[in-house]
Short mmCIF file of C-alpha atoms (C1' of nucleotides) in Angstrom, two decimals:
data_model
loop_
_atom_site.label_atom_id
_atom_site.label_comp_id
_atom_site.label_asym_id
_atom_site.label_seq_id
_atom_site.Cartn_x
_atom_site.Cartn_y
_atom_site.Cartn_z
CA MET A 1 -21.53 17.24 -15.32
CA THR A 2 -19.66 17.77 -12.06
CA VAL A 3 -17.71 14.80 -10.87
CA LYS A 4 -18.98 13.11 -7.74
CA THR A 5 -17.32 10.13 -6.10
CA ARG A 6 -17.68 8.33 -2.84
CA PHE A 7 -16.04 6.04 -0.36
CA ALA A 8 -18.52 3.58 1.08
CA PRO A 9 -17.04 1.32 3.74
CA SER A 10 -19.04 -1.03 5.88
CA PRO A 11 -18.27 -0.39 9.54
CA THR A 12 -17.25 -3.88 10.51
CA GLY A 13 -13.63 -3.08 11.33
CA TYR A 14 -10.94 -0.45 11.11
CA LEU A 15 -9.85 1.37 7.95
CA HIS A 16 -7.37 -0.97 6.34
CA ILE A 17 -4.67 -0.39 3.77
CA GLY A 18 -6.70 -1.63 0.82
CA GLY A 19 -9.69 0.50 1.72
CA ALA A 20 -7.44 3.47 2.26
CA ARG A 21 -6.05 3.14 -1.22
CA THR A 22 -9.40 2.96 -2.96
CA ALA A 23 -10.54 5.87 -0.80
CA LEU A 24 -7.45 7.77 -1.91
CA TYR A 25 -8.06 7.04 -5.58
CA SER A 26 -11.69 8.03 -5.27
CA TRP A 27 -10.79 11.20 -3.37
CA LEU A 28 -8.08 12.11 -5.87
CA HIS A 29 -10.45 11.69 -8.78
CA ALA A 30 -12.95 14.06 -7.19
CA ARG A 31 -10.29 16.60 -6.21
CA LYS A 32 -8.71 16.52 -9.64
CA PHE A 33 -11.94 17.62 -11.29
CA GLY A 34 -13.03 19.96 -8.56
CA GLY A 35 -15.85 17.58 -7.78
CA THR A 36 -17.53 16.30 -4.65
CA PHE A 37 -16.31 13.47 -2.46
CA LEU A 38 -18.88 11.77 -0.29
CA LEU A 39 -18.54 9.39 2.63
CA ARG A 40 -21.25 6.82 3.04
CA ILE A 41 -21.41 4.28 5.82
CA GLU A 42 -22.88 1.01 4.58
CA ASP A 43 -24.25 -0.29 7.82
CA THR A 44 -27.26 -2.28 6.67
CA ASP A 45 -25.82 -5.35 8.34
CA ARG A 46 -26.80 -4.36 11.84
CA GLU A 47 -25.36 -7.50 13.33
CA ARG A 48 -21.83 -6.64 12.37
CA SER A 49 -21.77 -2.88 12.14
CA THR A 50 -20.49 -1.00 15.16
CA GLN A 51 -20.10 2.62 16.14
CA ALA A 52 -16.53 1.84 17.18
CA SER A 53 -15.78 0.85 13.59
CA VAL A 54 -17.37 4.02 12.26
CA ASP A 55 -15.17 6.02 14.62
CA ALA A 56 -12.09 4.08 13.61
CA ILE A 57 -12.77 4.67 9.92
CA LEU A 58 -13.38 8.37 10.48
CA GLU A 59 -10.18 8.60 12.50
CA GLY A 60 -8.26 6.89 9.73
CA MET A 61 -9.65 9.16 7.02
CA ASN A 62 -8.87 12.17 9.12
CA TRP A 63 -5.32 11.08 9.84
CA LEU A 64 -4.70 10.49 6.14
CA GLY A 65 -6.16 13.87 5.30
CA LEU A 66 -8.92 12.47 3.09
CA ASP A 67 -11.60 15.02 3.73
CA TYR A 68 -15.13 14.63 2.44
CA ASP A 69 -17.64 17.20 1.27
CA GLU A 70 -20.77 15.26 2.11
CA GLY A 71 -21.57 12.79 4.81
CA PRO A 72 -21.05 10.63 6.61
CA ILE A 73 -24.37 9.36 5.37
CA TYR A 74 -25.65 6.27 7.16
CA GLN A 75 -27.66 3.79 5.15
CA THR A 76 -29.63 2.82 8.22
CA ASP A 77 -31.14 6.31 8.06
CA ARG A 78 -32.49 5.60 4.62
CA PHE A 79 -34.50 2.44 5.09
CA GLU A 80 -37.76 4.17 4.14
CA ARG A 81 -36.31 5.14 0.81
CA TYR A 82 -35.04 1.61 0.12
CA LYS A 83 -38.42 0.15 0.97
CA GLU A 84 -40.02 2.52 -1.48
CA VAL A 85 -37.72 1.34 -4.27
CA ILE A 86 -38.19 -2.31 -3.37
CA GLN A 87 -41.95 -1.81 -3.57
CA GLN A 88 -41.58 -0.07 -6.90
CA LEU A 89 -39.63 -3.00 -8.30
CA ILE A 90 -42.26 -5.44 -7.04
CA ASP A 91 -45.05 -3.33 -8.50
CA GLN A 92 -43.47 -3.14 -11.90
CA GLY A 93 -42.75 -6.87 -11.92
CA ASP A 94 -38.98 -6.62 -11.61
CA ALA A 95 -38.90 -8.19 -8.18
CA TYR A 96 -40.85 -10.95 -6.47
CA TYR A 97 -41.34 -12.65 -3.14
CA CYS A 98 -39.36 -15.81 -2.56
CA TYR A 99 -40.45 -18.28 0.07
CA CYS A 100 -37.56 -20.67 -0.12
CA THR A 101 -36.13 -21.76 3.20
CA HIS A 102 -32.44 -21.80 4.12
CA GLU A 103 -32.58 -25.57 4.01
CA GLU A 104 -33.97 -25.61 0.49
CA LEU A 105 -31.36 -23.14 -0.69
CA ASP A 106 -28.53 -25.07 0.92
CA GLU A 107 -29.71 -28.25 -0.70
CA MET A 108 -30.00 -26.57 -4.08
CA ARG A 109 -26.45 -25.21 -3.88
CA GLU A 110 -25.06 -28.50 -2.75
CA GLN A 111 -26.71 -30.16 -5.71
CA GLN A 112 -25.24 -27.58 -8.09
CA ARG A 113 -21.77 -27.97 -6.68
CA ALA A 114 -22.06 -31.70 -7.06
CA ASN A 115 -22.90 -31.10 -10.73
CA LYS A 116 -19.85 -28.83 -11.04
CA GLU A 117 -22.01 -25.83 -11.66
CA LYS A 118 -21.77 -22.36 -10.19
CA PRO A 119 -24.10 -22.30 -7.17
CA ARG A 120 -26.95 -19.91 -7.87
CA TYR A 121 -30.63 -19.41 -7.24
CA ASP A 122 -32.63 -21.29 -9.83
CA GLY A 123 -35.64 -18.98 -9.83
CA ARG A 124 -38.10 -21.51 -8.45
CA CYS A 125 -40.26 -18.80 -6.85
CA ARG A 126 -40.33 -16.61 -9.94
CA GLU A 127 -43.83 -17.57 -10.97
CA ARG A 128 -45.21 -18.29 -7.53
CA THR A 129 -48.44 -16.44 -6.88
CA GLU A 130 -49.45 -17.82 -3.50
CA PRO A 131 -47.60 -17.21 -0.24
CA ARG A 132 -46.28 -20.19 1.66
CA GLU A 133 -47.61 -20.51 5.15
CA GLY A 134 -45.22 -19.93 8.03
CA VAL A 135 -42.46 -18.48 5.85
CA GLU A 136 -41.58 -14.80 5.86
CA PRO A 137 -40.49 -14.18 2.27
CA VAL A 138 -37.45 -12.35 1.00
CA VAL A 139 -37.66 -10.18 -2.10
CA ARG A 140 -35.59 -11.10 -5.13
CA PHE A 141 -34.71 -9.02 -8.14
CA ARG A 142 -35.86 -10.55 -11.39
CA ASN A 143 -32.60 -10.54 -13.27
CA PRO A 144 -32.78 -10.74 -17.08
CA THR A 145 -32.08 -14.27 -18.28
CA GLU A 146 -30.75 -13.37 -21.68
CA GLY A 147 -28.30 -10.95 -23.13
CA GLU A 148 -25.24 -9.56 -21.45
CA VAL A 149 -24.05 -6.66 -19.39
CA VAL A 150 -21.11 -4.64 -20.61
CA ILE A 151 -19.03 -2.61 -18.19
CA ASP A 152 -16.62 -0.09 -19.63
CA ASP A 153 -14.38 -0.10 -16.63
CA LEU A 154 -11.99 2.83 -16.39
CA ILE A 155 -9.27 0.59 -14.98
CA LYS A 156 -10.00 -2.88 -16.32
CA GLY A 157 -11.36 -1.98 -19.70
CA LYS A 158 -14.32 -3.74 -21.26
CA ILE A 159 -15.86 -6.47 -19.13
CA VAL A 160 -18.70 -8.55 -20.51
CA ILE A 161 -20.85 -10.78 -18.32
CA ALA A 162 -23.68 -12.93 -19.64
CA ASN A 163 -26.96 -12.56 -17.80
CA LYS A 164 -27.30 -16.32 -17.66
CA GLU A 165 -24.36 -16.32 -15.24
CA LEU A 166 -26.32 -14.17 -12.85
CA ASP A 167 -29.14 -15.18 -10.57
CA ASP A 168 -32.04 -13.45 -8.88
CA LEU A 169 -30.37 -11.80 -5.94
CA ILE A 170 -32.09 -10.96 -2.68
CA ILE A 171 -32.81 -7.27 -2.32
CA ALA A 172 -34.80 -7.47 0.91
CA ARG A 173 -34.35 -9.90 3.77
CA SER A 174 -37.28 -11.68 5.37
CA ASP A 175 -37.35 -8.99 8.06
CA GLY A 176 -37.75 -6.39 5.33
CA ALA A 177 -34.24 -4.95 5.63
CA PRO A 178 -32.65 -4.10 2.28
CA THR A 179 -29.40 -5.74 1.20
CA TYR A 180 -26.17 -4.31 -0.12
CA ASN A 181 -26.76 -4.60 -3.85
CA LEU A 182 -30.03 -2.71 -3.54
CA THR A 183 -28.85 0.02 -1.20
CA VAL A 184 -25.75 0.72 -3.26
CA VAL A 185 -27.83 1.14 -6.37
CA VAL A 186 -30.37 3.41 -4.73
CA ASP A 187 -27.70 5.53 -3.07
CA ASP A 188 -25.38 5.82 -6.04
CA LEU A 189 -28.38 6.97 -8.06
CA ASP A 190 -29.98 9.24 -5.46
CA MET A 191 -26.68 10.80 -4.53
CA GLY A 192 -25.75 11.46 -8.12
CA MET A 193 -22.49 9.56 -8.27
CA THR A 194 -20.74 10.06 -11.59
CA HIS A 195 -17.87 7.66 -10.83
CA VAL A 196 -17.73 4.64 -8.60
CA VAL A 197 -14.17 3.83 -7.60
CA ARG A 198 -14.00 0.66 -5.51
CA GLY A 199 -12.12 -2.60 -5.05
CA ASP A 200 -12.23 -5.14 -7.84
CA ASP A 201 -13.79 -7.67 -5.50
CA HIS A 202 -16.96 -5.82 -6.50
CA ILE A 203 -16.67 -6.52 -10.21
CA ASN A 204 -19.01 -9.47 -9.88
CA ASN A 205 -21.64 -7.27 -8.23
CA THR A 206 -21.48 -4.64 -10.90
CA PRO A 207 -23.58 -6.32 -13.62
CA ARG A 208 -26.28 -7.06 -11.03
CA GLN A 209 -26.27 -3.45 -9.93
CA ILE A 210 -26.40 -2.23 -13.50
CA ASN A 211 -29.40 -4.47 -14.18
CA ILE A 212 -31.25 -3.04 -11.20
CA MET A 213 -30.43 0.48 -12.35
CA THR A 214 -31.71 -0.34 -15.79
CA ALA A 215 -34.94 -1.70 -14.30
CA LEU A 216 -35.23 1.59 -12.45
CA GLY A 217 -34.82 3.42 -15.73
CA ALA A 218 -31.56 5.01 -14.65
CA GLU A 219 -28.18 5.48 -16.24
CA PRO A 220 -25.35 3.77 -14.30
CA PRO A 221 -22.30 5.77 -13.24
CA LYS A 222 -18.84 5.09 -14.63
CA TYR A 223 -16.96 2.38 -12.81
CA ALA A 224 -13.31 2.07 -11.89
CA HIS A 225 -12.35 -1.15 -10.16
CA ALA A 226 -9.02 -0.94 -8.41
CA PRO A 227 -7.14 -4.17 -7.82
CA MET A 228 -6.57 -5.71 -4.42
CA ILE A 229 -3.40 -5.38 -2.41
CA LEU A 230 -1.66 -8.64 -1.67
CA GLY A 231 0.57 -9.63 1.22
CA ASP A 232 4.10 -10.85 0.57
CA ASP A 233 2.79 -14.41 0.37
CA GLY A 234 0.67 -13.44 -2.64
CA LYS A 235 -2.54 -13.71 -0.67
CA ARG A 236 -4.96 -10.90 -0.12
CA LEU A 237 -3.69 -8.57 2.57
CA SER A 238 -5.00 -9.48 5.99
CA LYS A 239 -4.12 -9.42 9.66
CA ARG A 240 -1.71 -12.26 9.11
CA HIS A 241 0.57 -9.86 7.28
CA GLY A 242 1.09 -7.60 10.25
CA ALA A 243 -0.14 -4.06 10.28
CA VAL A 244 -3.16 -3.55 8.08
CA SER A 245 -5.00 -0.91 10.06
CA VAL A 246 -4.13 2.55 8.90
CA MET A 247 -3.89 3.77 12.49
CA GLN A 248 -1.38 1.06 13.26
CA TYR A 249 0.95 2.86 10.87
CA ARG A 250 0.56 6.03 12.88
CA ASP A 251 1.42 4.08 16.01
CA ASP A 252 4.43 2.54 14.29
CA GLY A 253 5.85 5.95 13.47
CA PHE A 254 4.81 6.55 9.89
CA LEU A 255 3.88 9.92 8.48
CA PRO A 256 0.47 10.00 6.77
CA GLN A 257 2.08 11.70 3.77
CA ALA A 258 4.50 8.80 3.40
CA LEU A 259 1.72 6.25 3.57
CA ILE A 260 -0.37 8.18 1.05
CA ASN A 261 2.63 8.45 -1.24
CA TYR A 262 3.31 4.75 -0.91
CA LEU A 263 -0.32 3.90 -1.58
CA ILE A 264 -0.63 6.04 -4.68
CA ARG A 265 2.52 4.54 -6.19
CA LEU A 266 1.34 1.02 -5.46
CA GLY A 267 -0.49 0.34 -8.68
CA TRP A 268 -0.03 3.69 -10.31
CA SER A 269 2.91 5.66 -11.63
CA HIS A 270 3.88 8.86 -13.34
CA GLY A 271 7.06 8.13 -15.27
CA ASP A 272 9.98 7.60 -12.93
CA GLN A 273 8.76 9.87 -10.18
CA GLU A 274 8.63 8.34 -6.71
CA ILE A 275 7.81 11.23 -4.43
CA PHE A 276 4.74 13.37 -4.98
CA SER A 277 3.36 16.33 -3.12
CA LEU A 278 -0.38 16.31 -2.65
CA GLU A 279 -0.68 18.96 -5.36
CA GLU A 280 1.28 16.79 -7.77
CA MET A 281 -0.86 13.78 -6.94
CA ILE A 282 -4.00 15.70 -7.75
CA GLU A 283 -2.46 17.07 -10.92
CA PHE A 284 -0.95 13.86 -12.27
CA PHE A 285 -3.31 11.19 -11.04
CA LYS A 286 -5.61 9.67 -13.62
CA VAL A 287 -7.78 6.81 -12.54
CA GLU A 288 -7.42 5.36 -16.05
CA ASP A 289 -3.70 4.94 -15.38
CA VAL A 290 -4.19 2.68 -12.40
CA ASN A 291 -2.67 -0.69 -13.08
CA GLY A 292 -5.19 -3.48 -13.50
CA ALA A 293 -3.03 -6.03 -11.75
CA ALA A 294 -2.98 -6.70 -8.03
CA SER A 295 0.17 -5.55 -6.28
CA THR A 296 2.13 -6.77 -3.32
CA PHE A 297 2.59 -4.62 -0.28
CA ASN A 298 6.25 -3.95 0.44
CA SER A 299 6.99 -2.47 3.84
CA GLU A 300 10.67 -1.86 3.03
CA LYS A 301 9.72 0.70 0.43
CA LEU A 302 7.21 2.31 2.74
CA LEU A 303 9.99 2.64 5.29
CA TRP A 304 12.22 4.28 2.74
CA LEU A 305 9.51 6.75 1.78
CA ASN A 306 8.87 7.50 5.42
CA GLN A 307 12.55 8.26 5.88
CA GLN A 308 12.51 10.59 2.89
CA TYR A 309 9.56 12.47 4.34
CA ILE A 310 11.13 12.67 7.80
CA LYS A 311 14.25 14.07 6.19
CA GLU A 312 12.59 16.65 3.99
CA MET A 313 9.46 17.73 5.81
CA PRO A 314 9.37 21.28 7.24
CA ILE A 315 10.51 21.03 10.85
CA GLU A 316 7.37 22.62 12.30
CA GLU A 317 5.20 20.07 10.55
CA LEU A 318 7.43 17.22 11.65
CA MET A 319 7.24 18.45 15.23
CA GLU A 320 3.46 18.32 15.13
CA HIS A 321 3.52 14.66 14.15
CA LEU A 322 6.17 13.97 16.76
CA GLN A 323 4.04 15.26 19.59
CA TRP A 324 1.86 12.16 19.59
CA HIS A 325 4.91 9.94 19.92
CA LEU A 326 6.38 12.08 22.65
CA ASP A 327 3.21 11.52 24.63
CA ASN A 328 3.03 7.90 23.67
CA GLN A 329 6.61 7.19 24.69
CA LYS A 330 6.30 9.50 27.68
CA LEU A 331 9.39 11.49 26.87
CA ASP A 332 9.52 14.79 28.73
CA ILE A 333 11.46 17.32 26.69
CA SER A 334 11.14 20.19 29.14
CA ASN A 335 14.43 19.40 30.82
CA GLY A 336 16.93 19.55 28.01
CA PRO A 337 17.90 21.06 24.68
CA ASP A 338 15.57 22.60 22.13
CA PHE A 339 13.67 19.67 20.67
CA ALA A 340 13.69 21.06 17.15
CA ALA A 341 17.47 21.27 17.26
CA VAL A 342 17.68 17.66 18.42
CA ILE A 343 15.34 16.54 15.66
CA ASN A 344 17.27 18.42 13.03
CA ALA A 345 20.42 16.65 14.18
CA GLN A 346 18.70 13.27 14.25
CA ARG A 347 16.26 13.24 11.36
CA ASP A 348 18.66 11.96 8.71
CA ARG A 349 19.11 8.72 10.55
CA ALA A 350 15.54 7.81 11.41
CA LYS A 351 13.22 5.59 9.44
CA THR A 352 10.25 6.12 11.74
CA LEU A 353 8.98 8.67 14.21
CA VAL A 354 9.16 6.02 16.89
CA ASP A 355 12.89 5.65 16.26
CA LEU A 356 13.34 9.37 16.18
CA VAL A 357 11.86 9.82 19.62
CA SER A 358 13.37 6.77 21.26
CA SER A 359 16.83 7.56 19.93
CA SER A 360 16.58 11.10 21.28
CA ARG A 361 15.91 10.07 24.85
CA TYR A 362 19.47 10.53 26.10
CA PHE A 363 19.30 14.24 25.39
CA TYR A 364 16.68 14.57 28.12
CA GLU A 365 17.18 11.71 30.51
CA ASP A 366 20.17 10.02 32.07
CA PHE A 367 20.50 6.39 31.11
CA GLU A 368 21.06 3.57 33.56
CA GLU A 369 22.98 1.24 31.33
CA TYR A 370 25.21 1.34 28.28
CA ALA A 371 24.13 -0.52 25.18
CA GLU A 372 25.81 -3.85 25.72
CA ALA A 373 27.49 -4.38 22.38
CA ALA A 374 28.67 -0.78 22.21
CA ALA A 375 30.19 -0.84 25.68
CA LYS A 376 31.85 -4.14 25.03
CA LYS A 377 33.39 -2.89 21.83
CA GLN A 378 34.46 0.59 22.93
CA PHE A 379 35.26 0.42 26.62
CA LYS A 380 38.84 -0.75 27.10
CA THR A 381 41.44 -0.64 29.86
CA ALA A 382 42.67 2.74 28.69
CA THR A 383 39.23 4.26 28.59
CA PRO A 384 39.23 5.88 32.06
CA ASP A 385 42.38 7.84 31.31
CA ILE A 386 41.16 8.91 27.91
CA MET A 387 37.80 9.97 29.26
CA GLN A 388 39.48 11.86 32.06
CA ALA A 389 41.59 13.76 29.55
CA VAL A 390 38.54 14.61 27.48
CA HIS A 391 36.67 15.64 30.58
CA ASP A 392 39.44 17.95 31.73
CA GLU A 393 39.76 19.58 28.35
CA LEU A 394 36.02 20.09 27.96
CA GLU A 395 35.70 21.41 31.48
CA THR A 396 37.88 24.38 30.63
CA LEU A 397 35.66 25.51 27.77
CA PRO A 398 34.14 28.89 28.51
CA ASP A 399 31.93 28.64 25.47
CA TRP A 400 29.91 25.46 24.99
CA GLN A 401 29.62 25.56 21.21
CA PRO A 402 30.06 22.83 18.60
CA GLU A 403 33.22 24.37 17.12
CA ALA A 404 34.87 24.69 20.52
CA ILE A 405 33.87 21.16 21.47
CA ASP A 406 35.24 19.78 18.25
CA LYS A 407 38.48 21.59 18.83
CA ALA A 408 38.74 20.39 22.42
CA ILE A 409 38.31 16.78 21.34
CA LYS A 410 41.04 17.16 18.75
CA VAL A 411 43.37 18.87 21.19
CA THR A 412 42.87 15.98 23.58
CA CYS A 413 43.80 13.54 20.85
CA GLU A 414 47.01 15.41 20.18
CA LYS A 415 47.94 15.49 23.86
CA LEU A 416 47.32 11.78 24.19
CA GLU A 417 48.95 11.09 20.85
CA LEU A 418 45.92 9.10 19.82
CA LYS A 419 43.91 9.05 16.65
CA LEU A 420 40.39 10.36 16.73
CA ASN A 421 39.00 6.88 16.23
CA LYS A 422 40.44 5.86 19.62
CA VAL A 423 38.74 8.73 21.40
CA GLY A 424 35.52 9.40 19.53
CA PRO A 425 33.74 6.06 19.76
CA PRO A 426 34.19 5.52 23.52
CA LEU A 427 33.29 9.13 24.10
CA ARG A 428 30.07 8.61 22.22
CA VAL A 429 29.18 5.57 24.27
CA ALA A 430 30.03 7.39 27.48
CA VAL A 431 27.83 10.37 26.71
CA THR A 432 24.93 8.77 24.85
CA GLY A 433 25.02 5.19 26.10
CA THR A 434 24.79 4.02 22.51
CA ALA A 435 27.00 3.50 19.49
CA MET A 436 25.11 5.86 17.24
CA SER A 437 24.39 9.53 17.40
CA PRO A 438 24.86 12.65 15.33
CA SER A 439 28.42 13.94 15.04
CA LEU A 440 30.08 14.30 18.45
CA ASP A 441 30.40 18.07 18.52
CA ILE A 442 26.68 18.51 17.86
CA THR A 443 25.75 15.72 20.21
CA LEU A 444 27.78 17.03 23.16
CA TYR A 445 26.64 20.55 22.45
CA LEU A 446 23.00 19.46 22.64
CA VAL A 447 23.46 17.19 25.64
CA GLY A 448 24.94 20.21 27.41
CA LYS A 449 28.11 20.81 29.34
CA GLU A 450 26.92 19.79 32.75
CA ARG A 451 25.40 16.49 31.63
CA THR A 452 28.36 15.70 29.41
CA LEU A 453 30.88 16.14 32.21
CA GLU A 454 28.73 14.16 34.63
CA ARG A 455 28.40 11.31 32.20
CA LEU A 456 32.12 11.29 31.57
CA LEU A 457 32.81 10.94 35.28
CA LYS A 458 30.25 8.20 35.45
CA ALA A 459 31.92 6.35 32.58
CA ILE A 460 35.31 6.71 34.26
CA ALA A 461 33.96 5.22 37.46
CA PHE A 462 32.20 2.48 35.55
CA ASN A 463 35.37 1.48 33.73
CA ARG A 464 37.62 1.77 36.76
CA ALA A 465 35.29 -0.62 38.56
CA LYS A 466 35.25 -2.90 35.58
CA TYR A 467 39.03 -3.05 35.16
CA ALA A 468 39.98 -2.76 38.80
"C1'" G B 1 -16.11 -26.69 -9.99
"C1'" U B 2 -18.24 -22.29 -12.71
"C1'" C B 3 -17.71 -17.20 -13.98
"C1'" C B 4 -14.70 -12.70 -13.81
"C1'" C B 5 -9.92 -10.26 -13.43
"C1'" C B 6 -4.58 -10.31 -13.89
"C1'" A B 7 0.68 -11.68 -15.77
"C1'" U B 8 8.18 -7.08 -17.30
"C1'" C B 9 13.99 -7.75 -12.25
"C1'" G B 10 12.62 -10.71 -5.29
"C1'" U B 11 8.96 -6.14 -4.82
"C1'" C B 12 6.52 -1.38 -7.04
"C1'" U B 13 6.73 -0.01 -11.96
"C1'" A B 14 8.33 2.53 -17.29
"C1'" G B 15 7.36 0.57 -21.98
"C1'" U B 16 1.29 1.91 -26.44
"C1'" G B 17 5.43 -3.07 -33.16
"C1'" G B 18 11.89 -1.62 -34.27
"C1'" U B 19 14.94 0.20 -26.81
"C1'" U B 20 22.07 -2.03 -25.15
"C1'" A B 21 14.21 -3.49 -21.90
"C1'" G B 22 14.56 2.40 -18.15
"C1'" G B 23 13.66 4.02 -12.87
"C1'" A B 24 12.68 3.03 -7.51
"C1'" C B 25 12.90 -0.30 -2.95
"C1'" A B 26 15.81 -4.32 -1.31
"C1'" C B 27 20.63 -6.67 -2.02
"C1'" C B 28 26.19 -6.45 -3.18
"C1'" G B 29 30.68 -3.41 -3.98
"C1'" C B 30 33.34 1.37 -3.80
"C1'" C B 31 33.57 6.60 -2.11
"C1'" C B 32 32.39 10.10 1.88
"C1'" U B 33 32.96 9.39 7.36
"C1'" U B 34 34.93 9.80 14.85
"C1'" U B 35 29.63 5.99 15.10
"C1'" C B 36 24.94 5.13 12.84
"C1'" A B 37 22.79 7.17 8.99
"C1'" C B 38 22.26 10.67 4.76
"C1'" G B 39 24.53 11.34 0.16
"C1'" G B 40 27.47 9.97 -4.38
"C1'" C B 41 29.20 6.24 -7.91
"C1'" G B 42 28.89 1.29 -9.80
"C1'" G B 43 26.87 -3.83 -9.97
"C1'" U B 44 23.66 -8.49 -9.81
"C1'" A B 45 18.60 -9.12 -11.44
"C1'" A B 46 12.84 -9.39 -15.54
"C1'" C B 47 9.44 -9.66 -20.55
"C1'" C B 48 5.27 -17.21 -17.45
"C1'" G B 49 4.97 -21.12 -21.69
"C1'" G B 50 3.33 -22.46 -26.62
"C1'" G B 51 1.22 -21.20 -31.09
"C1'" G B 52 -0.13 -17.45 -34.54
"C1'" U B 53 -0.31 -12.09 -37.11
"C1'" U B 54 3.97 -9.22 -38.98
"C1'" C B 55 9.83 -7.81 -42.57
"C1'" G B 56 9.95 -7.29 -37.18
"C1'" A B 57 6.48 -8.76 -30.89
"C1'" G B 58 7.55 -7.38 -23.92
"C1'" U B 59 3.97 -4.70 -26.90
"C1'" C B 60 -1.63 -7.42 -31.16
"C1'" C B 61 -4.68 -12.41 -31.30
"C1'" C B 62 -5.56 -17.54 -29.55
"C1'" C B 63 -4.58 -21.60 -26.26
"C1'" G B 64 -2.28 -23.25 -21.95
"C1'" U B 65 -0.12 -22.38 -17.06
"C1'" G B 66 0.07 -19.63 -12.71
"C1'" G B 67 -2.02 -16.06 -9.25
"C1'" G B 68 -6.20 -13.28 -7.41
"C1'" G B 69 -11.49 -12.44 -6.88
"C1'" A B 70 -16.72 -13.80 -6.86
"C1'" C B 71 -20.29 -17.55 -6.32
"C1'" G B 72 -24.56 -15.53 1.43
"C1'" C B 73 -31.34 -13.48 3.98
"C1'" C B 74 -22.10 -10.10 4.34
"C1'" A B 75 -20.64 -5.77 2.29
#
RNA sequence: GUCCCCAUCGUCUAGUGGUUAGGACACCGCCCUUUCACGGCGGUAACCGGGGUUCGAGUCCCCGUGGGGACGCCA
C-alpha cells in the first residue's frame, strides 16, 4: 500500500514551530516512501478560522519548502459528506441525539470535579426517545463502555486506554455542524491516510477516533504522535517565548534550511550527525526513531546552524534569500561593489541574514557616525597623522587590488615605524565606521579607492577637530 | 483531581545488560589573527530517587518524584 500522510492545521493562527515540525515529520515520511503528502485545512470552527490564517500557513509551508501533492482541502467544503456519516451512525445506533443544555452539562462537570473525578458526559440522553421541547439537540457518538482501545503508536509504543475513561463525545453541534473528532475520522478514512503523524496533544483523541472508525467498519491508519516543543521555561512553546511563527524566523534572518535542520534534529537523531541535506533527511529519517520525550527549543543552536548554512550555502542560493532582506532593510546595492563579492567576504562572520545585510551597509553608503566604542578605543591624538600617511600611500596606487593595498599599508607602517596593530584598527574604523570587518585589504578593495580616500580625509578632519 | 505521555551533561542527543557514558550547542582556556568572526586543540558538565530481576543495570520490571498533555456544542 502506498504511503499517504497529511498535515491538518486549523487556520486559527500562523504556522508555528511545533506545527512546522510535525508537518516536516509527516512530509518526510511520505517523501521517504515515495508516497503522497496532503494538506487539509480543518476549518470547521467557523468562528475562529480565518482566510488570513490559511494564507499564513500556506506561506509558511512554502517558505520551508514543504510541498504537498493534494490539497489544500477545506473541511467546510465537505459538510454534506460529514452529515451523511453522522446520519449513518444515528441510523445504525452508534450515535444519538442529546438534549442536555449547557447549564446542565456545566453542573454535571462541576459535580464530578467536586467528587475528584474526571469530568465527562454521563450518558444521560443515551436512552432518551423523546425530544425535549425548545432544545436543538447535538449528536453524540455512543462510545463503547467496556473493553479497551490499543494504539500501536510508531513513536510512543503501545498505548492502552480503557473505554470507561472515555465519554460520548459530540459529533454534531446543535446547528448541525460536525466537530473535529468526526471530521478527522471521515477525512482520514475517505482520503486513504496510511499514517497519521501529529502532535501528542492528540493522543487522548485517538481512542475516540478509533472507536468511531470501528463503528464505521473501517481499519484505522497507523499513528505517530510526536512530542511537543517546550520553551526554555519548560512550558509548552508559546508567544511568551519570543518568535514562534515560522515567518518570524524568515524576518529575523534565518534560512529555511537551517530551521528545517534544527527542527529535524530536535527530537530525532542519526548518530552524531548534526547537518543534513534534504536528501539525507529523506534517506535517514524514520518516524519510529523520533524521541518520545518533549524537547526544549534552543535558539542558540538554531543560530549556530544558521551560521553554518550561511557559510556553506552556494552563493547564488544565498543571494536569493538575501534579496528579501535587502528590500526589507532598504539597502541599495547598485552604487558599490559586486554584492556577491561582499557577501563572500562577510559570510563567515554572520549568524543571520539580517546581520549580513546590515553589516554590509558601509560598502554602499557613507556613514554619518563612527561606532562609539570603536572610535573611542581607536581614535587617538596621533590618528590624523597616521591616517594622512596611509591616505598618501594609498593614493599613489595605480592598481586598486587587495595585494597592492596590503603592501601599501605595510609600507606605511615601516615609514612611520609603527606596528600594524597601531595602524590597522584605526584605519578600519575610519573606513567602515565600525570595529569589525573582513581583512583590511579586502575591505578597502571592496569599498573602492575613491570612497576609501574620502573617508580617510573625513576621519582626519574628525580627529583634528576632536584633538584641536 | 482523573486519565495518558515522558525522564542521560544547562540544552539537543548517542547508548538496545558488561562503555574511561560518546557527539553537538552554550560556557571556559589555548592556538591562529591588523578587528570581528571562521577554524584547530583542550577542559568543566549527565544516567531523577528507591526497590527489585541479574554474576553484572543508564539500559528490563515495580513504586515514588518531577515535568508535559488531555479532560469544550476548540482543533
